[in-house]
Amino acid sequence: MKKILKHSFEAVSLLTTDNGMLDVTIVPALNQPDWIIPSSLILSVDDYDEHIWTYLWQQQEVAVFHMLPRDQVPDKIVVIEGNTALHRFALQTTGELRQIKVRISEVKDGQLPEHFVDVAASNIDDNKAKDDNSIYQQNNVSTIDNRTDNKIDVIEEPFRENDVLSYLFQTVIIENTPYLVPDLDKIAHQLVDSDS
């Protein structure tokens, strides 16, 4: 039996299905499509209008991911469940969250709209210039090659808040509107690693 190295979010298994329906929450974002997150992962939605890096939630400090530029005033903190209590994190955003139930058959795979790809691409050079001074560094991740059962090191590219492509898990289309499905596991682990 192989040792499991780390649990990862499996978005499909976390979505609650009830007669072919998905229970999801749409979290507003700026300069990118709104995020779609399984409602069961949202622990709390609190009013908060100050740009912060950590948030005290139920006696626990959680790292904050910003879904809006620094020059925008946030009004919400959304606490997201993690693999462990340590890997909980918060999203800082502005606008109203919407909880919806949607039929699985109504959720289509899609492509990230071109203007969001262009914005992300224009930020790549800025990110490379900041890498030396950044708290987000590349992580070496050990994993098992299933074909040979050998341990290999993989360099995991860090996410950047201003680079949608660095944390995009998938783009989906619901009623002709694109939504971003984020790689919550990657965000949680890198926020915790950079915060500690």
CSV table of C-alpha atoms in Angstrom, one decimal, residues 24-110:
chain,number,residue,atom,x,y,z
A,24,VAL,CA,-22.3,26.4,-5.2
A,25,THR,CA,-21.6,30.0,-4.2
A,26,ILE,CA,-20.5,32.7,-6.7
A,27,VAL,CA,-17.9,34.9,-5.1
A,28,PRO,CA,-17.4,38.3,-6.9
A,29,ALA,CA,-13.9,39.1,-8.2
A,30,LEU,CA,-12.3,42.1,-10.0
A,31,ASN,CA,-10.2,41.8,-13.1
A,32,GLN,CA,-11.1,38.1,-13.5
A,33,PRO,CA,-14.3,36.0,-13.7
A,34,ASP,CA,-16.2,35.5,-10.5
A,35,TRP,CA,-15.2,32.4,-8.6
A,36,ILE,CA,-17.5,29.4,-8.1
A,37,ILE,CA,-16.9,27.5,-4.9
A,38,PRO,CA,-18.8,24.6,-3.3
A,39,SER,CA,-21.0,26.2,-0.7
A,40,SER,CA,-20.1,23.5,1.8
A,41,LEU,CA,-16.5,24.9,1.9
A,42,ILE,CA,-17.6,28.4,3.0
A,43,LEU,CA,-17.3,28.6,6.8
A,44,SER,CA,-18.1,32.3,7.3
A,45,VAL,CA,-18.9,35.5,5.4
A,46,ASP,CA,-18.1,38.6,7.4
A,47,ASP,CA,-18.2,42.3,6.7
A,48,TYR,CA,-14.7,43.8,6.6
A,49,ASP,CA,-13.6,47.0,4.9
A,50,GLU,CA,-9.9,47.1,5.5
A,51,HIS,CA,-7.2,45.5,3.2
A,52,ILE,CA,-5.4,42.9,5.5
A,53,TRP,CA,-3.0,39.9,5.2
A,54,THR,CA,-4.3,37.8,8.0
A,55,TYR,CA,-7.8,37.6,9.6
A,56,LEU,CA,-8.6,36.4,13.1
A,57,TRP,CA,-11.5,33.9,12.7
A,58,GLN,CA,-12.7,32.0,15.8
A,59,GLN,CA,-9.4,32.5,17.6
A,60,GLN,CA,-7.4,31.3,14.6
A,61,GLU,CA,-5.4,33.5,12.3
A,62,VAL,CA,-6.0,32.7,8.7
A,63,ALA,CA,-4.1,33.9,5.7
A,64,VAL,CA,-6.0,36.2,3.2
A,65,PHE,CA,-6.1,36.0,-0.6
A,66,HIS,CA,-7.1,39.2,-2.2
A,67,MET,CA,-9.6,39.0,-5.1
A,68,LEU,CA,-9.3,42.7,-5.8
A,69,PRO,CA,-6.5,45.2,-6.4
A,70,ARG,CA,-5.1,47.2,-3.4
A,71,ASP,CA,-6.7,50.4,-4.6
A,72,GLN,CA,-10.2,48.9,-4.3
A,73,VAL,CA,-11.9,48.9,-0.9
A,74,PRO,CA,-13.0,45.4,0.1
A,75,ASP,CA,-16.2,44.8,2.1
A,76,LYS,CA,-16.2,41.1,2.7
A,77,ILE,CA,-14.0,38.3,4.1
A,78,VAL,CA,-15.0,34.8,3.1
A,79,VAL,CA,-13.4,32.0,5.2
A,80,ILE,CA,-12.8,28.8,3.3
A,81,GLU,CA,-12.3,25.4,4.8
A,82,GLY,CA,-9.0,23.7,4.2
A,83,ASN,CA,-7.6,20.1,4.3
A,84,THR,CA,-6.8,20.9,7.9
A,85,ALA,CA,-7.6,23.7,10.3
A,86,LEU,CA,-4.1,25.1,9.5
A,87,HIS,CA,-5.0,25.3,5.8
A,88,ARG,CA,-8.1,27.4,6.2
A,89,PHE,CA,-7.8,30.7,4.4
A,90,ALA,CA,-9.9,33.8,3.7
A,91,LEU,CA,-10.8,35.6,0.5
A,92,GLN,CA,-11.1,39.3,0.6
A,93,THR,CA,-13.6,40.7,-2.0
A,94,THR,CA,-16.3,43.3,-2.5
A,95,GLY,CA,-19.9,42.7,-3.6
A,96,GLU,CA,-22.7,40.3,-2.9
A,97,LEU,CA,-22.1,36.5,-2.8
A,98,ARG,CA,-24.8,34.5,-4.6
A,99,GLN,CA,-25.6,30.9,-3.6
A,100,ILE,CA,-27.2,28.9,-6.5
A,101,LYS,CA,-28.2,25.4,-7.3
A,102,VAL,CA,-27.5,24.4,-10.8
A,103,ARG,CA,-28.0,21.2,-12.8
A,104,ILE,CA,-24.8,19.4,-13.5
A,105,SER,CA,-25.8,19.2,-17.2
A,106,GLU,CA,-26.0,23.1,-17.3
A,107,VAL,CA,-22.3,23.4,-16.3
A,108,LYS,CA,-20.1,23.4,-19.4
A,109,ASP,CA,-16.4,23.4,-19.7
A,110,GLY,CA,-15.1,26.7,-21.1
